[in-house]
Amino acid sequence: MKLGNIAAFYIKTMPWGLFNSIRGFSHVDIGHLDEILAFYRERERRFQMDIDPVGNNAETLRHLAGKGLHQTGFQSVLYGLPREERPALAPSITVQSIENETDFDVYAGIHCVGAGMSLDDKHHFVNNNIGLLNRPGWRLLLARWNEVPAAVGVMHIHEGTASLALAATLPEYRGRGLQTALLQWRLYEAHRAGCDLVAGQASFGSSSQHNMERLGMSLAWTRALWGPI
């Protein structure tokens, strides 16, 4: 749904607020808010609203609170440059492209569990993302720890910009450098694709943000996340 500067996303097969989001909202779009809220209410769907510091003010936030919304967290937006050097990975880590449905099924399971969902919901992740397999512009990567599938990372390339779209690691394999390896590999792939900019997002102060900063990425701004009470 598109209204003014707002893009409201609804994914029928993904019932979580993380995947049903409102982007581009600013003070000038307050007049569209009731219609946007009705859009999700009619579908009985929770949502996440991104509130950027530019274009919003205290009046905007009071208006959101008056509509039954509240802040749920902060998210960092980072940027950096591609890396020319091919990553030298630890001997226990290998990274491969996901190019067939068998590997994609493994990817979906890691994505699901790594995002804090039950493995019983894996079919939602398969059905919603299978269209990205071998689609131009998308790079899906699988990282293994001693040959065991353990982490995934996704990147989208468009007009010279590489977007770090997703990262997930199985809980039992966290803290072993898998996401750093996937970041290094994507920065290298961005260079090979001729990109001149890399952008990514992470929960504010999270290990994901710190991993990006350790690889030379910088904080561009922090946005607030809002949702229904």
PDB file of C-alpha atoms in Angstrom:
ATOM      1  CA  MET A   1       0.000   0.000   0.000  1.00  0.00           C
ATOM      2  CA  LYS A   2       1.383   3.437  -0.953  1.00  0.00           C
ATOM      3  CA  LEU A   3       0.095   6.715   0.482  1.00  0.00           C
ATOM      4  CA  GLY A   4       2.034   9.957   0.158  1.00  0.00           C
ATOM      5  CA  ASN A   5       5.605   9.137   1.155  1.00  0.00           C
ATOM      6  CA  ILE A   6       4.498   6.029   3.050  1.00  0.00           C
ATOM      7  CA  ALA A   7       4.973   2.444   1.899  1.00  0.00           C
ATOM      8  CA  ALA A   8       3.029  -0.034   4.051  1.00  0.00           C
ATOM      9  CA  PHE A   9       4.064  -3.660   3.533  1.00  0.00           C
ATOM     10  CA  TYR A  10       1.772  -6.605   4.236  1.00  0.00           C
ATOM     11  CA  ILE A  11       2.928 -10.201   3.821  1.00  0.00           C
ATOM     12  CA  LYS A  12       0.040 -12.635   4.108  1.00  0.00           C
ATOM     13  CA  THR A  13       2.248 -15.622   4.904  1.00  0.00           C
ATOM     14  CA  MET A  14       4.459 -13.849   7.472  1.00  0.00           C
ATOM     15  CA  PRO A  15       2.304 -12.860  10.467  1.00  0.00           C
ATOM     16  CA  TRP A  16       5.053 -11.185  12.510  1.00  0.00           C
ATOM     17  CA  GLY A  17       5.333  -7.418  12.868  1.00  0.00           C
ATOM     18  CA  LEU A  18       8.949  -7.484  11.699  1.00  0.00           C
ATOM     19  CA  PHE A  19       7.824  -8.451   8.191  1.00  0.00           C
ATOM     20  CA  ASN A  20       4.817  -6.099   8.022  1.00  0.00           C
ATOM     21  CA  SER A  21       6.337  -2.665   8.198  1.00  0.00           C
ATOM     22  CA  ILE A  22       5.617   0.985   7.506  1.00  0.00           C
ATOM     23  CA  ARG A  23       8.447   2.877   5.828  1.00  0.00           C
ATOM     24  CA  GLY A  24       8.887   6.521   4.884  1.00  0.00           C
ATOM     25  CA  PHE A  25       6.464   7.998   7.444  1.00  0.00           C
ATOM     26  CA  SER A  26       7.080  11.621   8.376  1.00  0.00           C
ATOM     27  CA  HIS A  27       5.213  14.540   9.903  1.00  0.00           C
ATOM     28  CA  VAL A  28       3.712  15.551   6.555  1.00  0.00           C
ATOM     29  CA  ASP A  29       1.960  12.159   6.324  1.00  0.00           C
ATOM     30  CA  ILE A  30       0.023  12.370   9.602  1.00  0.00           C
ATOM     31  CA  GLY A  31      -3.176  12.776   7.595  1.00  0.00           C
ATOM     32  CA  HIS A  32      -2.699   9.272   6.148  1.00  0.00           C
ATOM     33  CA  LEU A  33      -2.158   7.563   9.499  1.00  0.00           C
ATOM     34  CA  ASP A  34      -5.773   6.504  10.149  1.00  0.00           C
ATOM     35  CA  GLU A  35      -5.992   4.830   6.746  1.00  0.00           C
ATOM     36  CA  ILE A  36      -2.697   3.019   7.291  1.00  0.00           C
ATOM     37  CA  LEU A  37      -3.795   1.774  10.728  1.00  0.00           C
ATOM     38  CA  ALA A  38      -7.121   0.602   9.300  1.00  0.00           C
ATOM     39  CA  PHE A  39      -5.220  -1.286   6.582  1.00  0.00           C
ATOM     40  CA  TYR A  40      -3.515  -3.463   9.213  1.00  0.00           C
ATOM     41  CA  ARG A  41      -6.503  -3.624  11.554  1.00  0.00           C
ATOM     42  CA  GLU A  42      -8.713  -5.042   8.790  1.00  0.00           C
ATOM     43  CA  ARG A  43      -6.116  -7.773   8.265  1.00  0.00           C
ATOM     44  CA  GLU A  44      -5.719  -8.408  12.014  1.00  0.00           C
ATOM     45  CA  ARG A  45      -2.004  -7.903  11.600  1.00  0.00           C
ATOM     46  CA  ARG A  46       0.559  -6.341  13.926  1.00  0.00           C
ATOM     47  CA  PHE A  47       3.170  -4.127  12.276  1.00  0.00           C
ATOM     48  CA  GLN A  48       6.379  -2.206  12.789  1.00  0.00           C
ATOM     49  CA  MET A  49       6.703   1.493  11.952  1.00  0.00           C
ATOM     50  CA  ASP A  50      10.106   3.022  11.223  1.00  0.00           C
ATOM     51  CA  ILE A  51      10.416   6.599  12.491  1.00  0.00           C
ATOM     52  CA  ASP A  52      13.477   8.426  11.174  1.00  0.00           C
ATOM     53  CA  PRO A  53      14.841  11.481  13.035  1.00  0.00           C
ATOM     54  CA  VAL A  54      14.589  13.621   9.885  1.00  0.00           C
ATOM     55  CA  GLY A  55      11.044  14.718   9.082  1.00  0.00           C
ATOM     56  CA  ASN A  56       9.557  13.941  12.498  1.00  0.00           C
ATOM     57  CA  ASN A  57       9.227  15.909  15.719  1.00  0.00           C
ATOM     58  CA  ALA A  58       7.639  15.827  19.177  1.00  0.00           C
ATOM     59  CA  GLU A  59       4.210  16.602  17.723  1.00  0.00           C
ATOM     60  CA  THR A  60       4.489  13.571  15.442  1.00  0.00           C
ATOM     61  CA  LEU A  61       5.370  11.292  18.359  1.00  0.00           C
ATOM     62  CA  ARG A  62       2.494  12.609  20.502  1.00  0.00           C
ATOM     63  CA  HIS A  63       0.139  11.947  17.596  1.00  0.00           C
ATOM     64  CA  LEU A  64       1.380   8.361  17.259  1.00  0.00           C
ATOM     65  CA  ALA A  65       0.930   7.771  20.995  1.00  0.00           C
ATOM     66  CA  GLY A  66      -2.598   9.160  20.763  1.00  0.00           C
ATOM     67  CA  LYS A  67      -3.371   6.494  18.154  1.00  0.00           C
ATOM     68  CA  GLY A  68      -2.376   3.666  20.490  1.00  0.00           C
ATOM     69  CA  LEU A  69       1.198   3.243  19.261  1.00  0.00           C
ATOM     70  CA  HIS A  70       4.368   3.111  21.352  1.00  0.00           C
ATOM     71  CA  GLN A  71       8.084   2.891  20.798  1.00  0.00           C
ATOM     72  CA  THR A  72       9.444  -0.664  20.808  1.00  0.00           C
ATOM     73  CA  GLY A  73      13.148  -0.126  20.132  1.00  0.00           C
ATOM     74  CA  PHE A  74      15.931   1.547  18.157  1.00  0.00           C
ATOM     75  CA  GLN A  75      17.629   0.554  14.920  1.00  0.00           C
ATOM     76  CA  SER A  76      20.961   1.708  13.530  1.00  0.00           C
ATOM     77  CA  VAL A  77      21.520   2.422   9.841  1.00  0.00           C
ATOM     78  CA  LEU A  78      25.157   2.004   8.739  1.00  0.00           C
ATOM     79  CA  TYR A  79      27.135   2.576   5.569  1.00  0.00           C
ATOM     80  CA  GLY A  80      30.577   1.660   4.284  1.00  0.00           C
ATOM     81  CA  LEU A  81      32.681   0.694   1.301  1.00  0.00           C
ATOM     82  CA  PRO A  82      33.143  -2.650  -0.467  1.00  0.00           C
ATOM     83  CA  ARG A  83      36.373  -4.522   0.227  1.00  0.00           C
ATOM     84  CA  GLU A  84      38.797  -5.508  -2.508  1.00  0.00           C
ATOM     85  CA  GLU A  85      40.512  -8.260  -0.526  1.00  0.00           C
ATOM     86  CA  ARG A  86      39.139 -11.783  -0.705  1.00  0.00           C
ATOM     87  CA  PRO A  87      38.337 -12.777   2.908  1.00  0.00           C
ATOM     88  CA  ALA A  88      40.751 -15.091   4.670  1.00  0.00           C
ATOM     89  CA  LEU A  89      38.301 -17.185   6.689  1.00  0.00           C
ATOM     90  CA  ALA A  90      39.095 -19.281   9.741  1.00  0.00           C
ATOM     91  CA  PRO A  91      39.717 -22.975   8.909  1.00  0.00           C
ATOM     92  CA  SER A  92      36.482 -23.984  10.659  1.00  0.00           C
ATOM     93  CA  ILE A  93      34.331 -21.606   8.550  1.00  0.00           C
ATOM     94  CA  THR A  94      33.248 -21.974   4.930  1.00  0.00           C
ATOM     95  CA  VAL A  95      30.898 -19.720   2.988  1.00  0.00           C
ATOM     96  CA  GLN A  96      28.942 -20.747  -0.107  1.00  0.00           C
ATOM     97  CA  SER A  97      26.265 -19.275  -2.346  1.00  0.00           C
ATOM     98  CA  ILE A  98      22.795 -20.788  -2.071  1.00  0.00           C
ATOM     99  CA  GLU A  99      21.914 -21.873  -5.578  1.00  0.00           C
ATOM    100  CA  ASN A 100      19.469 -24.795  -5.280  1.00  0.00           C
ATOM    101  CA  GLU A 101      16.275 -25.638  -3.406  1.00  0.00           C
ATOM    102  CA  THR A 102      17.988 -28.125  -1.079  1.00  0.00           C
ATOM    103  CA  ASP A 103      20.372 -25.481   0.250  1.00  0.00           C
ATOM    104  CA  PHE A 104      17.511 -22.985   0.298  1.00  0.00           C
ATOM    105  CA  ASP A 105      15.537 -25.263   2.614  1.00  0.00           C
ATOM    106  CA  VAL A 106      18.522 -25.248   4.988  1.00  0.00           C
ATOM    107  CA  TYR A 107      18.693 -21.454   4.670  1.00  0.00           C
ATOM    108  CA  ALA A 108      15.001 -21.108   5.571  1.00  0.00           C
ATOM    109  CA  GLY A 109      15.428 -23.186   8.716  1.00  0.00           C
ATOM    110  CA  ILE A 110      18.389 -21.110   9.905  1.00  0.00           C
ATOM    111  CA  HIS A 111      16.573 -17.875   9.044  1.00  0.00           C
ATOM    112  CA  CYS A 112      13.534 -19.034  11.003  1.00  0.00           C
ATOM    113  CA  VAL A 113      15.311 -20.235  14.158  1.00  0.00           C
ATOM    114  CA  GLY A 114      17.891 -17.443  14.035  1.00  0.00           C
ATOM    115  CA  ALA A 115      15.056 -14.898  14.000  1.00  0.00           C
ATOM    116  CA  GLY A 116      13.655 -16.425  17.184  1.00  0.00           C
ATOM    117  CA  MET A 117      10.787 -18.340  15.580  1.00  0.00           C
ATOM    118  CA  SER A 118       9.805 -21.973  15.957  1.00  0.00           C
ATOM    119  CA  LEU A 119      11.117 -24.364  13.314  1.00  0.00           C
ATOM    120  CA  ASP A 120       7.453 -25.296  12.782  1.00  0.00           C
ATOM    121  CA  ASP A 121       7.119 -21.932  11.025  1.00  0.00           C
ATOM    122  CA  LYS A 122       9.856 -22.690   8.491  1.00  0.00           C
ATOM    123  CA  HIS A 123       7.333 -23.108   5.664  1.00  0.00           C
ATOM    124  CA  HIS A 124       6.488 -19.405   5.977  1.00  0.00           C
ATOM    125  CA  PHE A 125      10.121 -18.493   5.364  1.00  0.00           C
ATOM    126  CA  VAL A 126      10.373 -20.921   2.440  1.00  0.00           C
ATOM    127  CA  ASN A 127       7.184 -19.726   0.757  1.00  0.00           C
ATOM    128  CA  ASN A 128       7.972 -16.044   1.239  1.00  0.00           C
ATOM    129  CA  ASN A 129      11.615 -16.129   0.120  1.00  0.00           C
ATOM    130  CA  ILE A 130      11.911 -18.888  -2.486  1.00  0.00           C
ATOM    131  CA  GLY A 131      11.406 -16.263  -5.197  1.00  0.00           C
ATOM    132  CA  LEU A 132      14.796 -14.753  -4.308  1.00  0.00           C
ATOM    133  CA  LEU A 133      16.656 -17.924  -5.278  1.00  0.00           C
ATOM    134  CA  ASN A 134      18.831 -17.113  -8.315  1.00  0.00           C
ATOM    135  CA  ARG A 135      16.931 -13.843  -8.832  1.00  0.00           C
ATOM    136  CA  PRO A 136      19.082 -11.060 -10.357  1.00  0.00           C
ATOM    137  CA  GLY A 137      20.463  -8.681  -7.755  1.00  0.00           C
ATOM    138  CA  TRP A 138      20.083 -11.064  -4.806  1.00  0.00           C
ATOM    139  CA  ARG A 139      22.920 -12.981  -3.143  1.00  0.00           C
ATOM    140  CA  LEU A 140      22.032 -15.632  -0.547  1.00  0.00           C
ATOM    141  CA  LEU A 141      24.936 -17.069   1.435  1.00  0.00           C
ATOM    142  CA  LEU A 142      25.267 -20.020   3.783  1.00  0.00           C
ATOM    143  CA  ALA A 143      28.076 -20.290   6.346  1.00  0.00           C
ATOM    144  CA  ARG A 144      29.126 -23.629   7.823  1.00  0.00           C
ATOM    145  CA  TRP A 145      31.015 -24.345  11.033  1.00  0.00           C
ATOM    146  CA  ASN A 146      33.095 -27.492  10.575  1.00  0.00           C
ATOM    147  CA  GLU A 147      30.805 -28.421   7.670  1.00  0.00           C
ATOM    148  CA  VAL A 148      27.621 -27.934   9.734  1.00  0.00           C
ATOM    149  CA  PRO A 149      25.179 -25.291   8.347  1.00  0.00           C
ATOM    150  CA  ALA A 150      25.084 -22.598  11.015  1.00  0.00           C
ATOM    151  CA  ALA A 151      24.448 -19.078   9.647  1.00  0.00           C
ATOM    152  CA  VAL A 152      23.046 -17.209   6.660  1.00  0.00           C
ATOM    153  CA  GLY A 153      23.414 -13.757   5.148  1.00  0.00           C
ATOM    154  CA  VAL A 154      21.591 -11.993   2.319  1.00  0.00           C
ATOM    155  CA  MET A 155      22.599  -9.057   0.133  1.00  0.00           C
ATOM    156  CA  HIS A 156      20.714  -7.121  -2.540  1.00  0.00           C
ATOM    157  CA  ILE A 157      22.560  -5.151  -5.219  1.00  0.00           C
ATOM    158  CA  HIS A 158      20.941  -2.281  -7.126  1.00  0.00           C
ATOM    159  CA  GLU A 159      22.501   0.609  -9.036  1.00  0.00           C
ATOM    160  CA  GLY A 160      25.881   0.403  -7.339  1.00  0.00           C
ATOM    161  CA  THR A 161      24.578  -0.021  -3.793  1.00  0.00           C
ATOM    162  CA  ALA A 162      24.783  -3.296  -1.888  1.00  0.00           C
ATOM    163  CA  SER A 163      22.201  -3.663   0.893  1.00  0.00           C
ATOM    164  CA  LEU A 164      22.890  -6.118   3.700  1.00  0.00           C
ATOM    165  CA  ALA A 165      19.350  -7.403   3.846  1.00  0.00           C
ATOM    166  CA  LEU A 166      19.436 -10.183   6.438  1.00  0.00           C
ATOM    167  CA  ALA A 167      21.688 -12.064   8.838  1.00  0.00           C
ATOM    168  CA  ALA A 168      20.851 -14.982  11.122  1.00  0.00           C
ATOM    169  CA  THR A 169      22.845 -17.528  13.122  1.00  0.00           C
ATOM    170  CA  LEU A 170      21.660 -20.618  14.981  1.00  0.00           C
ATOM    171  CA  PRO A 171      21.840 -19.839  18.726  1.00  0.00           C
ATOM    172  CA  GLU A 172      24.316 -22.632  19.492  1.00  0.00           C
ATOM    173  CA  TYR A 173      26.809 -21.258  16.932  1.00  0.00           C
ATOM    174  CA  ARG A 174      26.775 -17.599  17.931  1.00  0.00           C
ATOM    175  CA  GLY A 175      29.976 -15.919  19.046  1.00  0.00           C
ATOM    176  CA  ARG A 176      32.191 -17.947  16.683  1.00  0.00           C
ATOM    177  CA  GLY A 177      32.761 -15.329  13.987  1.00  0.00           C
ATOM    178  CA  LEU A 178      30.247 -16.642  11.460  1.00  0.00           C
ATOM    179  CA  GLN A 179      28.484 -13.327  10.943  1.00  0.00           C
ATOM    180  CA  THR A 180      31.797 -11.508  10.637  1.00  0.00           C
ATOM    181  CA  ALA A 181      32.759 -13.992   7.929  1.00  0.00           C
ATOM    182  CA  LEU A 182      29.457 -13.440   6.114  1.00  0.00           C
ATOM    183  CA  LEU A 183      29.905  -9.671   6.347  1.00  0.00           C
ATOM    184  CA  GLN A 184      33.427  -9.908   4.964  1.00  0.00           C
ATOM    185  CA  TRP A 185      32.231 -12.107   2.117  1.00  0.00           C
ATOM    186  CA  ARG A 186      29.376  -9.766   1.205  1.00  0.00           C
ATOM    187  CA  LEU A 187      31.649  -6.721   1.243  1.00  0.00           C
ATOM    188  CA  TYR A 188      33.967  -8.597  -1.105  1.00  0.00           C
ATOM    189  CA  GLU A 189      31.077  -9.664  -3.356  1.00  0.00           C
ATOM    190  CA  ALA A 190      29.914  -6.027  -3.433  1.00  0.00           C
ATOM    191  CA  HIS A 191      33.345  -5.051  -4.760  1.00  0.00           C
ATOM    192  CA  ARG A 192      33.223  -7.798  -7.390  1.00  0.00           C
ATOM    193  CA  ALA A 193      29.786  -6.537  -8.473  1.00  0.00           C
ATOM    194  CA  GLY A 194      31.158  -3.012  -8.992  1.00  0.00           C
ATOM    195  CA  CYS A 195      29.333  -1.401  -6.080  1.00  0.00           C
ATOM    196  CA  ASP A 196      30.611   1.818  -4.539  1.00  0.00           C
ATOM    197  CA  LEU A 197      28.455   1.789  -1.396  1.00  0.00           C
ATOM    198  CA  VAL A 198      27.290  -0.777   1.174  1.00  0.00           C
ATOM    199  CA  ALA A 199      24.387  -0.136   3.555  1.00  0.00           C
ATOM    200  CA  GLY A 200      22.978  -2.172   6.410  1.00  0.00           C
ATOM    201  CA  GLN A 201      20.744  -2.077   9.456  1.00  0.00           C
ATOM    202  CA  ALA A 202      21.006  -3.577  12.929  1.00  0.00           C
ATOM    203  CA  SER A 203      19.442  -3.262  16.356  1.00  0.00           C
ATOM    204  CA  PHE A 204      21.119  -0.353  18.125  1.00  0.00           C
ATOM    205  CA  GLY A 205      24.149  -1.436  20.155  1.00  0.00           C
ATOM    206  CA  SER A 206      23.822  -5.063  19.029  1.00  0.00           C
ATOM    207  CA  SER A 207      26.615  -7.464  18.140  1.00  0.00           C
ATOM    208  CA  SER A 208      25.532  -7.060  14.502  1.00  0.00           C
ATOM    209  CA  GLN A 209      26.172  -3.312  14.668  1.00  0.00           C
ATOM    210  CA  HIS A 210      29.542  -3.877  16.340  1.00  0.00           C
ATOM    211  CA  ASN A 211      30.509  -6.433  13.684  1.00  0.00           C
ATOM    212  CA  MET A 212      29.760  -3.913  10.936  1.00  0.00           C
ATOM    213  CA  GLU A 213      31.715  -1.161  12.685  1.00  0.00           C
ATOM    214  CA  ARG A 214      34.721  -3.438  13.185  1.00  0.00           C
ATOM    215  CA  LEU A 215      34.781  -3.925   9.406  1.00  0.00           C
ATOM    216  CA  GLY A 216      34.853  -0.171   8.785  1.00  0.00           C
ATOM    217  CA  MET A 217      31.167   0.665   8.457  1.00  0.00           C
ATOM    218  CA  SER A 218      29.929   3.871  10.106  1.00  0.00           C
ATOM    219  CA  LEU A 219      26.698   4.916  11.769  1.00  0.00           C
ATOM    220  CA  ALA A 220      24.565   7.071   9.465  1.00  0.00           C
ATOM    221  CA  TRP A 221      21.611   7.587  11.804  1.00  0.00           C
ATOM    222  CA  THR A 222      19.418   5.833  14.373  1.00  0.00           C
ATOM    223  CA  ARG A 223      15.701   5.364  13.798  1.00  0.00           C
ATOM    224  CA  ALA A 224      12.995   4.588  16.341  1.00  0.00           C
ATOM    225  CA  LEU A 225      10.740   1.550  15.953  1.00  0.00           C
ATOM    226  CA  TRP A 226       7.078   1.914  16.851  1.00  0.00           C
ATOM    227  CA  GLY A 227       4.168  -0.519  16.945  1.00  0.00           C
ATOM    228  CA  PRO A 228       0.724  -1.177  18.455  1.00  0.00           C
ATOM    229  CA  ILE A 229       0.455  -1.384  22.235  1.00  0.00           C
TER     230      ILE A 229
END
